[in-house]
Short mmCIF file of C-alpha atoms in Angstrom, two decimals:
data_model
loop_
_atom_site.label_atom_id
_atom_site.label_comp_id
_atom_site.label_asym_id
_atom_site.label_seq_id
_atom_site.Cartn_x
_atom_site.Cartn_y
_atom_site.Cartn_z
CA MET A 1142 21.47 -2.78 -12.91
CA ASN A 1143 20.14 -6.33 -12.71
CA GLU A 1144 23.36 -8.15 -13.61
CA LEU A 1145 26.97 -7.85 -12.58
CA PRO A 1146 29.60 -7.22 -15.27
CA TYR A 1147 31.42 -10.37 -16.33
CA TYR A 1148 35.23 -10.48 -16.41
CA PRO A 1149 36.38 -13.70 -18.10
CA GLN A 1150 40.04 -12.94 -17.45
CA LEU A 1151 39.65 -13.12 -13.69
CA ASP A 1152 40.13 -16.21 -11.64
CA GLU A 1153 37.22 -15.55 -9.33
CA LYS A 1154 35.09 -17.58 -7.01
CA ILE A 1155 31.44 -16.64 -6.59
CA ILE A 1156 29.70 -17.65 -3.40
CA PRO A 1157 26.64 -16.70 -1.35
CA ILE A 1158 27.77 -14.89 1.76
CA GLY A 1159 26.11 -13.88 5.02
CA TYR A 1160 27.69 -12.06 7.92
CA GLU A 1161 26.97 -15.11 10.11
CA ARG A 1162 29.10 -17.33 7.88
CA ILE A 1163 31.86 -15.04 6.66
CA LYS A 1164 34.71 -16.57 8.68
CA ARG A 1165 33.80 -20.07 7.57
CA ILE A 1166 33.45 -18.95 3.95
CA LYS A 1167 36.90 -17.42 3.91
CA ARG A 1168 38.26 -20.66 5.31
CA ASP A 1169 36.66 -22.92 2.76
CA PHE A 1170 35.25 -21.56 -0.53
CA ASP A 1171 34.51 -24.83 -2.25
CA GLU A 1172 31.87 -25.90 0.27
CA TYR A 1173 29.56 -23.15 -0.99
CA GLN A 1174 29.80 -23.58 -4.77
CA LEU A 1175 26.60 -23.83 -6.86
CA PRO A 1176 23.58 -24.01 -7.25
CA PHE A 1177 22.67 -20.91 -5.21
CA GLN A 1178 21.82 -17.40 -6.39
CA PHE A 1179 24.97 -15.42 -5.82
CA ASN A 1180 24.92 -11.81 -4.72
CA THR A 1181 28.48 -11.71 -3.39
CA ILE A 1182 31.70 -12.09 -5.34
CA ILE A 1183 35.03 -12.54 -3.57
CA VAL A 1184 37.94 -11.78 -5.89
CA ASP A 1185 40.78 -14.24 -5.40
CA LYS A 1186 43.39 -12.31 -7.38
CA GLY A 1187 43.80 -9.57 -9.92
CA LEU A 1188 41.71 -6.43 -10.37
CA MET A 1189 37.97 -5.96 -10.36
CA LEU A 1190 37.15 -2.28 -10.46
CA ALA A 1191 33.63 -0.85 -10.36
CA PRO A 1192 32.80 0.05 -14.01
CA ASN A 1193 31.06 3.28 -12.99
CA GLY A 1194 32.03 3.42 -9.34
CA LYS A 1195 31.46 6.33 -6.98
CA TYR A 1196 33.15 6.40 -3.59
CA VAL A 1197 30.76 6.20 -0.66
CA LYS A 1198 29.54 9.51 0.72
CA LYS A 1199 29.83 9.06 4.44
CA GLU A 1200 27.93 12.14 5.58
CA ILE A 1201 24.61 11.69 3.77
CA LYS A 1202 21.36 10.06 4.80
CA THR A 1203 17.92 9.43 3.32
CA ASP A 1204 14.84 11.00 4.89
CA ASN A 1205 11.41 9.41 5.36
CA ILE A 1206 12.60 5.81 5.53
CA ASP A 1207 12.44 5.15 9.28
CA TYR A 1208 10.07 2.22 8.81
CA LEU A 1209 12.39 0.52 6.31
CA ILE A 1210 15.43 1.06 8.53
CA ASN A 1211 13.69 -0.31 11.62
CA THR A 1212 12.39 -3.32 9.69
CA LEU A 1213 15.82 -4.18 8.29
CA LEU A 1214 17.53 -3.61 11.65
CA ASP A 1215 15.10 -5.92 13.44
CA GLU A 1216 15.82 -8.67 10.94
CA PHE A 1217 19.56 -7.96 11.07
CA LYS A 1218 19.56 -8.17 14.86
CA ASP A 1219 17.65 -11.47 14.84
CA ARG A 1220 20.00 -13.04 12.31
CA SER A 1221 23.25 -11.68 13.70
CA GLY A 1222 22.76 -12.91 17.24
CA LEU A 1223 24.79 -9.96 18.54
CA LYS A 1224 24.94 -9.74 22.32
CA ARG A 1225 25.66 -6.01 22.24
CA PHE A 1226 23.53 -4.26 19.64
CA ARG A 1227 24.07 -0.49 19.47
CA ARG A 1228 20.90 0.38 17.59
CA ASP A 1229 21.68 4.08 17.04
CA THR A 1230 25.07 3.23 15.53
CA TYR A 1231 23.73 0.51 13.26
CA SER A 1232 20.80 2.74 12.32
CA THR A 1233 23.13 5.56 11.27
CA ALA A 1234 25.34 3.18 9.30
CA LEU A 1235 22.39 1.56 7.53
CA ASN A 1236 20.83 4.92 6.68
CA MET A 1237 24.13 6.09 5.18
CA LEU A 1238 24.45 2.92 3.08
CA LEU A 1239 20.85 3.15 1.89
CA ALA A 1240 21.35 6.80 0.91
CA ASN A 1241 24.35 5.82 -1.20
CA ALA A 1242 22.41 2.93 -2.70
CA ARG A 1243 19.59 5.27 -3.70
CA ILE A 1244 22.01 7.67 -5.42
CA ALA A 1245 23.72 4.74 -7.16
CA SER A 1246 20.40 3.47 -8.52
CA GLU A 1247 19.54 6.93 -9.89
CA ARG A 1248 22.95 7.31 -11.57
CA HIS A 1249 23.32 3.68 -12.67
CA ALA A 1250 26.55 3.55 -10.72
CA GLN A 1251 28.23 1.36 -8.12
CA VAL A 1252 29.16 2.37 -4.57
CA VAL A 1253 32.86 1.92 -3.83
CA ILE A 1254 33.52 1.23 -0.15
CA GLY A 1255 36.57 -0.13 1.63
CA ARG A 1256 36.33 -2.96 4.12
CA ARG A 1257 39.60 -2.12 5.92
CA LYS A 1258 39.75 0.18 8.93
CA ASP A 1259 42.59 2.35 7.64
CA LYS A 1260 40.55 3.17 4.52
CA TYR A 1261 37.33 3.95 6.35
CA LYS A 1262 38.26 5.63 9.59
CA TYR A 1263 37.70 9.33 9.18
CA ASN A 1264 34.88 11.67 8.03
CA ASN A 1265 32.45 9.07 9.23
CA PRO A 1266 29.23 9.81 11.16
CA LYS A 1267 29.69 8.67 14.77
CA SER A 1268 33.07 7.18 13.74
CA ILE A 1269 31.40 3.98 12.68
CA ASP A 1270 33.77 1.05 12.59
CA PRO A 1271 34.05 -0.71 9.21
CA ARG A 1272 33.14 -3.95 10.95
CA THR A 1273 29.69 -2.43 11.43
CA THR A 1274 29.21 -1.51 7.77
CA ASN A 1275 30.79 -4.79 6.66
CA ALA A 1276 28.26 -6.78 8.70
CA ILE A 1277 25.34 -4.75 7.32
CA LEU A 1278 26.54 -5.08 3.72
CA ASP A 1279 27.00 -8.84 4.11
CA PHE A 1280 23.47 -9.03 5.52
CA MET A 1281 22.04 -6.97 2.64
CA ALA A 1282 23.76 -9.20 0.09
CA ASP A 1283 22.42 -12.28 1.84
CA GLN A 1284 18.88 -10.80 1.66
CA ASN A 1285 19.09 -10.24 -2.10
CA LEU A 1286 19.17 -6.45 -1.65
CA ILE A 1287 22.59 -5.72 -3.15
CA ALA A 1288 25.21 -7.31 -5.39
CA TYR A 1289 28.49 -7.11 -3.50
CA ILE A 1290 32.08 -7.32 -4.74
CA HIS A 1291 34.74 -8.04 -2.11
CA GLY A 1292 37.89 -6.49 -3.50
CA LYS A 1293 41.36 -7.66 -2.62
CA ASP A 1294 44.14 -5.08 -2.49
CA ASN A 1295 47.21 -5.76 -4.57
CA GLU A 1296 50.52 -3.97 -4.28
CA MET A 1297 49.10 -0.98 -6.17
CA HIS A 1298 46.02 -0.72 -3.92
CA GLU A 1299 43.78 -0.36 -6.94
CA ASN A 1300 41.32 -3.11 -6.14
CA SER A 1301 38.37 -1.90 -4.04
CA SER A 1302 35.15 -3.42 -2.72
CA TRP A 1303 31.91 -2.11 -4.13
CA PHE A 1304 28.21 -2.84 -4.22
CA MET A 1305 25.18 -1.99 -6.31
CA PRO A 1306 21.50 -2.05 -5.29
CA LEU A 1307 19.37 -4.81 -6.75
CA PRO A 1308 15.78 -4.17 -7.92
CA ARG A 1309 14.31 -5.41 -4.63
CA LEU A 1310 16.16 -2.76 -2.62
CA VAL A 1311 15.38 -0.03 -5.18
CA ASN A 1312 11.71 -0.91 -4.89
CA MET A 1313 11.85 -0.89 -1.09
CA LEU A 1314 13.50 2.54 -1.08
CA LYS A 1315 10.81 3.98 -3.36
CA HIS A 1316 8.17 2.42 -1.16
CA ALA A 1317 9.68 3.85 2.02
CA GLU A 1318 9.95 7.34 0.54
CA VAL A 1319 6.30 7.28 -0.59
CA MET A 1320 5.27 6.11 2.87
CA GLY A 1321 7.33 8.80 4.57
CA THR A 1322 5.73 11.63 2.64
CA ASN A 1323 2.13 10.60 3.28
CA ILE A 1324 1.78 11.26 7.03
CA GLY A 1325 1.63 7.58 7.72
CA HIS A 1326 -0.93 5.13 6.43
CA ILE A 1327 -3.62 6.15 8.90
CA VAL A 1328 -5.10 9.61 8.33
CA LEU A 1329 -7.59 11.40 10.57
CA HIS A 1330 -9.75 14.27 9.28
CA ASN A 1331 -11.89 16.62 11.32
CA GLU A 1332 -15.08 18.28 10.11
CA HIS A 1333 -13.09 20.76 8.00
CA LYS A 1334 -11.01 18.02 6.37
CA MET A 1335 -7.91 19.16 8.21
CA ILE A 1336 -5.52 16.59 9.65
CA THR A 1337 -5.74 16.46 13.44
CA GLN A 1338 -3.93 14.62 16.19
CA TRP A 1339 -5.14 11.32 17.52
CA SER A 1340 -6.59 10.96 21.00
CA LYS A 1341 -4.10 10.71 23.85
CA MET A 1342 -6.01 7.74 25.23
CA ARG A 1343 -3.78 4.69 25.43
CA SER A 1344 -6.42 2.41 23.91
CA VAL A 1345 -6.78 4.67 20.86
CA GLN A 1346 -3.02 4.93 20.37
CA LEU A 1347 -2.68 1.14 20.53
CA ALA A 1348 -5.48 0.72 17.98
CA VAL A 1349 -3.86 3.24 15.61
CA THR A 1350 -0.45 1.60 16.01
CA ARG A 1351 -1.93 -1.79 15.17
CA MET A 1352 -3.69 -0.42 12.09
CA GLU A 1353 -0.49 1.32 11.00
CA LYS A 1354 1.43 -1.96 11.20
CA GLU A 1355 -1.25 -3.71 9.15
CA MET A 1356 -1.10 -1.07 6.41
CA ASN A 1357 2.71 -1.04 6.43
CA ALA A 1358 2.80 -4.80 5.93
CA TYR A 1359 0.18 -4.59 3.19
CA CYS A 1360 1.93 -1.80 1.25
CA THR A 1361 5.29 -3.55 1.63
CA LEU A 1362 3.78 -6.62 -0.05
CA LEU A 1363 2.28 -4.51 -2.87
CA PHE A 1364 5.65 -2.96 -3.69
CA GLU A 1365 7.00 -6.41 -4.48
CA HIS A 1366 4.45 -6.79 -7.29
CA ASP A 1367 3.70 -5.05 -10.57
CA ILE A 1368 0.22 -3.48 -10.73
CA ARG A 1369 -0.87 -1.95 -14.04
CA VAL A 1370 -3.97 -0.72 -15.80
CA MET A 1371 -3.74 -0.36 -19.59
CA ASP A 1372 0.06 -0.67 -19.21
CA ILE A 1373 0.20 2.28 -16.80
CA LYS A 1374 1.94 1.37 -13.56
CA LEU A 1375 -0.04 2.21 -10.43
CA ILE A 1376 1.70 3.42 -7.28
CA PRO A 1377 1.11 0.62 -4.77
CA PHE A 1378 0.41 2.89 -1.84
CA ALA A 1379 -2.79 2.78 0.20
CA LYS A 1380 -4.04 4.49 3.34
CA ARG A 1381 -7.03 4.33 5.67
CA VAL A 1382 -8.89 7.60 6.22
CA PHE A 1383 -10.90 8.19 9.39
CA ASN A 1384 -13.29 11.00 10.31
CA ARG A 1385 -12.99 12.66 13.72
CA LYS A 1386 -12.19 9.42 15.56
CA HIS A 1387 -10.85 5.95 14.95
CA THR A 1388 -14.30 4.31 14.81
CA LEU A 1389 -15.71 6.47 12.00
CA GLY A 1390 -14.68 6.02 8.38
CA GLY A 1391 -11.54 3.94 7.96
CA ARG A 1392 -11.94 2.89 4.34
CA ILE A 1393 -8.87 2.18 2.23
CA TYR A 1394 -8.01 4.71 -0.48
CA ALA A 1395 -5.51 4.21 -3.30
CA ASP A 1396 -4.92 4.91 -7.01
CA TRP A 1397 -7.08 2.00 -8.17
CA GLU A 1398 -10.02 3.20 -6.07
CA LEU A 1399 -10.23 6.30 -8.32
CA LEU A 1400 -10.65 4.24 -11.51
CA SER A 1401 -13.99 3.56 -13.15
CA LYS A 1402 -15.42 0.07 -12.99
CA GLY A 1403 -14.47 -0.50 -16.65
CA GLU A 1404 -10.90 0.64 -16.01
CA ARG A 1405 -10.60 -1.55 -12.92
CA ALA A 1406 -11.58 -4.53 -15.06
CA GLN A 1407 -8.36 -3.97 -17.04
CA ILE A 1408 -6.05 -4.09 -14.03
CA LYS A 1409 -3.31 -6.70 -14.19
CA ILE A 1410 -1.22 -7.89 -11.27
CA ASP A 1411 2.17 -9.29 -12.28
CA GLY A 1412 0.85 -9.51 -15.83
CA GLU A 1413 -2.15 -11.66 -14.83
CA LYS A 1414 -5.80 -10.82 -15.40
CA THR A 1415 -7.86 -9.92 -12.35
CA VAL A 1416 -11.45 -10.24 -11.14
CA GLU A 1417 -13.35 -8.00 -8.72
CA LEU A 1418 -15.33 -9.77 -6.00
CA ASP A 1419 -18.11 -7.71 -4.45
CA TYR A 1420 -20.15 -8.05 -1.26
CA SER A 1421 -23.88 -8.01 -2.00
CA THR A 1422 -25.94 -5.35 -0.13
CA ILE A 1423 -23.34 -5.24 2.67
CA HIS A 1424 -24.65 -2.12 4.44
CA TYR A 1425 -28.19 -3.41 4.76
CA ARG A 1426 -26.83 -6.71 6.06
CA ILE A 1427 -24.53 -4.97 8.56
CA LEU A 1428 -27.43 -2.91 9.97
CA TYR A 1429 -29.63 -5.99 10.28
CA ALA A 1430 -26.84 -7.97 11.96
CA GLN A 1431 -26.14 -5.13 14.40
CA GLU A 1432 -29.82 -5.15 15.38
CA GLY A 1433 -29.83 -8.91 15.86
CA ALA A 1434 -32.08 -9.46 12.84
CA THR A 1435 -31.64 -11.24 9.52
CA LEU A 1436 -32.30 -9.68 6.15
CA THR A 1437 -34.57 -11.81 4.00
CA GLY A 1438 -35.04 -11.40 0.28
CA ASP A 1439 -33.79 -8.63 -1.98
CA PRO A 1440 -33.60 -5.37 0.03
CA TYR A 1441 -34.25 -3.36 -3.14
CA ILE A 1442 -37.67 -4.91 -3.85
CA VAL A 1443 -40.41 -2.52 -2.67
CA ASP A 1444 -44.02 -2.71 -3.84
CA GLY A 1445 -44.92 -0.09 -6.40
CA TYR A 1446 -41.35 0.93 -7.30
CA ASP A 1447 -38.70 -0.16 -9.78
CA ARG A 1448 -35.79 -2.05 -8.21
CA ASP A 1449 -33.19 0.26 -9.76
CA THR A 1450 -34.95 3.30 -8.28
CA ILE A 1451 -34.94 1.79 -4.78
CA LYS A 1452 -31.28 0.82 -5.14
CA ARG A 1453 -30.28 4.37 -6.12
CA VAL A 1454 -32.27 5.86 -3.23
CA SER A 1455 -30.88 3.29 -0.77
CA LEU A 1456 -27.29 4.18 -1.60
CA VAL A 1457 -28.03 7.79 -0.67
CA MET A 1458 -30.26 6.95 2.32
CA LEU A 1459 -27.61 4.78 3.98
CA ASN A 1460 -25.33 7.83 4.03
CA SER A 1461 -27.98 10.45 4.88
CA GLU A 1462 -28.37 11.97 8.35
CA SER A 1463 -31.72 13.63 7.54
CA LEU A 1464 -34.66 11.78 6.01
CA VAL A 1465 -36.48 15.11 5.60
CA SER A 1466 -33.69 16.38 3.34
CA LEU A 1467 -33.63 13.05 1.51
CA CYS A 1468 -37.38 13.41 0.76
CA ARG A 1469 -36.69 16.73 -0.92
CA GLN A 1470 -33.75 15.26 -2.85
CA ILE A 1471 -35.91 12.46 -4.26
CA THR A 1472 -38.72 14.82 -5.25
CA ARG A 1473 -36.30 17.25 -6.95
CA SER A 1474 -34.55 14.35 -8.71
CA GLY A 1475 -37.90 13.30 -10.22
CA ASN A 1476 -38.70 16.84 -11.44
CA PRO A 1477 -38.39 16.92 -15.30
CA GLU A 1478 -37.05 20.49 -15.27
CA ILE A 1479 -34.36 19.64 -12.73
CA LYS A 1480 -33.49 16.49 -14.69
CA ALA A 1481 -33.06 18.56 -17.88
CA MET A 1482 -30.88 21.00 -15.96
CA PHE A 1483 -28.73 18.11 -14.68
CA SER A 1484 -28.40 16.63 -18.19
CA SER A 1485 -27.15 19.99 -19.51
CA TYR A 1486 -24.70 20.39 -16.63
CA ARG A 1487 -23.37 16.85 -17.08
CA GLN A 1488 -22.62 17.47 -20.78
CA LYS A 1489 -20.77 20.69 -19.91
CA ARG A 1490 -18.88 18.91 -17.15
CA GLU A 1491 -17.80 16.08 -19.47
CA THR A 1492 -16.57 18.61 -22.04
CA TYR A 1493 -14.65 20.47 -19.33
CA VAL A 1494 -12.97 17.29 -18.07
CA ASN A 1495 -12.07 16.24 -21.62
CA LEU A 1496 -10.47 19.58 -22.50
CA LYS A 1497 -8.76 19.88 -19.11
CA SER A 1498 -7.19 16.44 -19.55
CA ARG A 1499 -5.59 17.70 -22.78
CA GLY A 1500 -3.92 20.55 -20.94
CA LEU A 1501 -6.19 23.24 -22.41
CA ALA A 1502 -7.25 26.32 -20.46
CA VAL A 1503 -10.98 26.01 -19.88
CA GLU A 1504 -13.40 27.46 -17.34
CA GLN A 1505 -15.16 25.07 -15.00
CA PRO A 1506 -18.95 25.01 -15.62
CA TYR A 1507 -21.28 26.50 -13.01
CA LYS A 1508 -23.28 23.97 -11.02
CA PRO A 1509 -26.77 25.25 -10.06
CA LYS A 1510 -27.68 25.00 -6.38
CA ALA A 1511 -30.79 23.00 -7.35
CA LEU A 1512 -28.53 20.10 -8.40
CA ASP A 1513 -27.05 19.60 -4.92
CA GLY A 1514 -27.87 16.03 -3.89
CA PHE A 1515 -29.39 15.16 -7.27
CA ILE A 1516 -30.00 11.41 -7.64
CA GLU A 1517 -29.66 10.13 -11.19
CA GLY A 1518 -32.21 7.70 -12.61
CA ILE A 1519 -35.25 8.69 -10.56
CA PRO A 1520 -38.42 8.39 -12.72
CA ASP A 1521 -40.35 11.53 -13.62
CA GLY A 1522 -42.83 12.65 -10.98
CA THR A 1523 -41.47 10.50 -8.17
CA GLN A 1524 -42.37 11.89 -4.73
CA GLY A 1525 -39.95 11.39 -1.87
CA LYS A 1526 -42.36 11.07 1.07
CA PRO A 1527 -44.39 8.05 -0.08
CA LEU A 1528 -41.29 6.33 -1.47
CA LEU A 1529 -39.42 6.63 1.84
CA ALA A 1530 -42.50 5.52 3.77
CA MET A 1531 -42.64 2.28 1.75
CA LEU A 1532 -38.87 1.82 2.10
CA MET A 1533 -39.00 2.27 5.88
CA GLN A 1534 -41.86 -0.21 6.06
CA ARG A 1535 -39.85 -2.75 4.03
CA HIS A 1536 -36.95 -2.40 6.47
CA ASP A 1537 -38.84 -1.99 9.72
CA PRO A 1538 -36.21 -3.82 11.90
CA ILE A 1539 -33.64 -1.12 11.11
CA ALA A 1540 -35.94 1.86 10.39
CA HIS A 1541 -34.93 3.59 13.65
CA ARG A 1542 -31.28 3.60 12.50
CA LEU A 1543 -31.93 5.30 9.17
CA GLY A 1544 -31.30 9.04 8.99
CA THR A 1545 -29.29 9.07 12.25
CA PRO A 1546 -26.07 11.07 12.85
CA ASP A 1547 -22.87 9.54 11.43
CA ILE A 1548 -24.71 6.58 9.92
CA GLY A 1549 -22.68 6.76 6.69
CA ILE A 1550 -19.21 6.87 8.23
CA SER A 1551 -20.26 4.32 10.87
CA LEU A 1552 -21.17 1.88 8.11
CA GLN A 1553 -17.93 2.72 6.32
CA PHE A 1554 -16.00 1.77 9.45
CA ALA A 1555 -17.96 -1.48 9.70
CA ASP A 1556 -17.27 -2.50 6.09
CA SER A 1557 -13.62 -1.36 6.38
CA GLN A 1558 -13.11 -3.73 9.33
CA VAL A 1559 -14.39 -6.63 7.25
CA MET A 1560 -12.21 -5.64 4.28
CA MET A 1561 -9.11 -5.26 6.47
CA GLN A 1562 -9.60 -8.81 7.71
CA CYS A 1563 -9.56 -9.95 4.07
CA VAL A 1564 -6.50 -7.79 3.32
CA ASN A 1565 -4.63 -9.08 6.37
CA GLU A 1566 -5.28 -12.69 5.36
CA ALA A 1567 -4.08 -11.95 1.83
CA THR A 1568 -0.95 -10.27 3.23
CA ALA A 1569 -0.22 -13.27 5.44
CA LEU A 1570 -0.51 -15.50 2.36
CA GLY A 1571 1.76 -13.19 0.35
CA ILE A 1572 -0.96 -12.60 -2.27
CA PRO A 1573 -1.52 -9.01 -3.51
CA VAL A 1574 -5.13 -7.79 -3.51
CA LEU A 1575 -6.66 -4.36 -4.16
CA PRO A 1576 -9.63 -3.38 -1.96
CA VAL A 1577 -12.23 -0.96 -3.38
CA HIS A 1578 -14.60 -0.05 -0.52
CA ASP A 1579 -16.69 -3.25 -0.22
CA SER A 1580 -15.10 -5.19 -3.10
CA LEU A 1581 -11.75 -6.88 -3.63
CA ILE A 1582 -9.64 -7.15 -6.80
CA CYS A 1583 -7.45 -10.26 -7.04
CA GLN A 1584 -5.74 -12.34 -9.68
CA ALA A 1585 -8.27 -14.49 -11.51
CA ARG A 1586 -6.60 -17.72 -10.40
CA HIS A 1587 -7.27 -16.78 -6.76
CA LYS A 1588 -10.97 -16.10 -7.29
CA GLY A 1589 -12.15 -19.22 -5.43
CA LEU A 1590 -9.77 -18.60 -2.52
CA PHE A 1591 -10.95 -15.04 -1.89
CA TYR A 1592 -14.58 -15.91 -2.47
CA GLY A 1593 -14.24 -18.06 0.64
CA ILE A 1594 -12.08 -15.58 2.56
CA MET A 1595 -14.57 -12.74 2.01
CA ARG A 1596 -17.57 -14.81 3.13
CA GLU A 1597 -15.74 -16.05 6.22
CA ALA A 1598 -14.55 -12.54 7.12
CA PHE A 1599 -18.11 -11.21 7.20
CA LYS A 1600 -19.35 -14.24 9.13
CA ALA A 1601 -16.55 -13.84 11.67
CA GLN A 1602 -17.57 -10.21 12.27
CA TYR A 1603 -21.37 -10.56 12.26
CA GLY A 1604 -22.18 -14.26 12.58
CA GLN A 1605 -24.26 -14.27 9.36
CA GLU A 1606 -23.80 -15.45 5.81
CA ILE A 1607 -23.45 -13.02 2.93
CA GLU A 1608 -23.36 -13.40 -0.83
CA VAL A 1609 -20.17 -12.54 -2.73
CA LYS A 1610 -20.46 -11.98 -6.47
CA THR A 1611 -18.13 -11.23 -9.35
#
């Protein structure tokens, strides 16, 4: 699929061709010889039949690729300079050609299509003139999307034009179809995790449209790169998920976000090793910045308690809407009997996951109610009330914010805005990156670049410095 068949017996001239230059090209071939990459072949004489050609199906179309069609049409319109641009006609013609290209890629075939009006007049959606499809095909060849053979009829009329999709177009079609089946890149959940409609307010619609464009551009860039973990190719599709409204939640979710930290360390982008850059204590720093204060020292250092214990409790506290419930969680998590119960359940759960992954029929283990909200790593006998009192005292400037409604998803929205600024800058630079909540995976050679981008993104949002670590 990547190379055109070679016919040494033909006297052929290979040239790059664009619909803007076609008349000039036909007038003077030699001006366009070498050293360009050639996606169009014009046959000067003889036969050049498609080795596995299939005549174009004029009545078919591909669903779920509206974004791809609109993107290509916008570029086509800009480059063509057409004074009269019938968008619905060109859209129908492009969709038909893309549908044939998709089928050709699946069957490893070529699409045979005539360029003359008498060969392409009937059974055609909207009676599209061949000049329309010719212009689109020339544009697609010029954009490195198809390899295009311009046939030249002889007296036997056995020499036809044909094209075949190149890898770039095949990748774009797969991308568009994935996008089209995922309800857009911006998903809104209500309290019952059901997808709901966005607000009818104009300001909300504009914000969602802007975010959709950002995610479209980002995913389009990802599909041009190879992302693998342990030689398994990841689907480069990501989406932002919001809760109830467009200012709650908003984090990016994708295949790589589901991997463990060890598995993420094995991700390769275009065959290159990657590093994961992580914001340090971002939620504490966001809360302090929002209150006009500055965090000093390590937020996990509290007198009388181990740092790891405070860190584990903090991660839960910054997502908890009830400090009373959190007190009970901490106390239960320090109960030796509950800890033994959790250890037993975890072993059963690991066995279940292992057997399930092998395709074996196995019953899911029962999870006792007492384990709801269990926090791993809490020392034996730890009491929640005094621990939280010391923690609130340590963070007095933001104590009134802790345990408030929606604090978790509000902080998620805040960190997602910072991460999207990093993602947008990477997209503008044409560099693929993989966000994981408040960290960013990039190729190792770009580590210094994104170290700076991440620090500047946070400073731009909150006016304060933040540490970024590997």
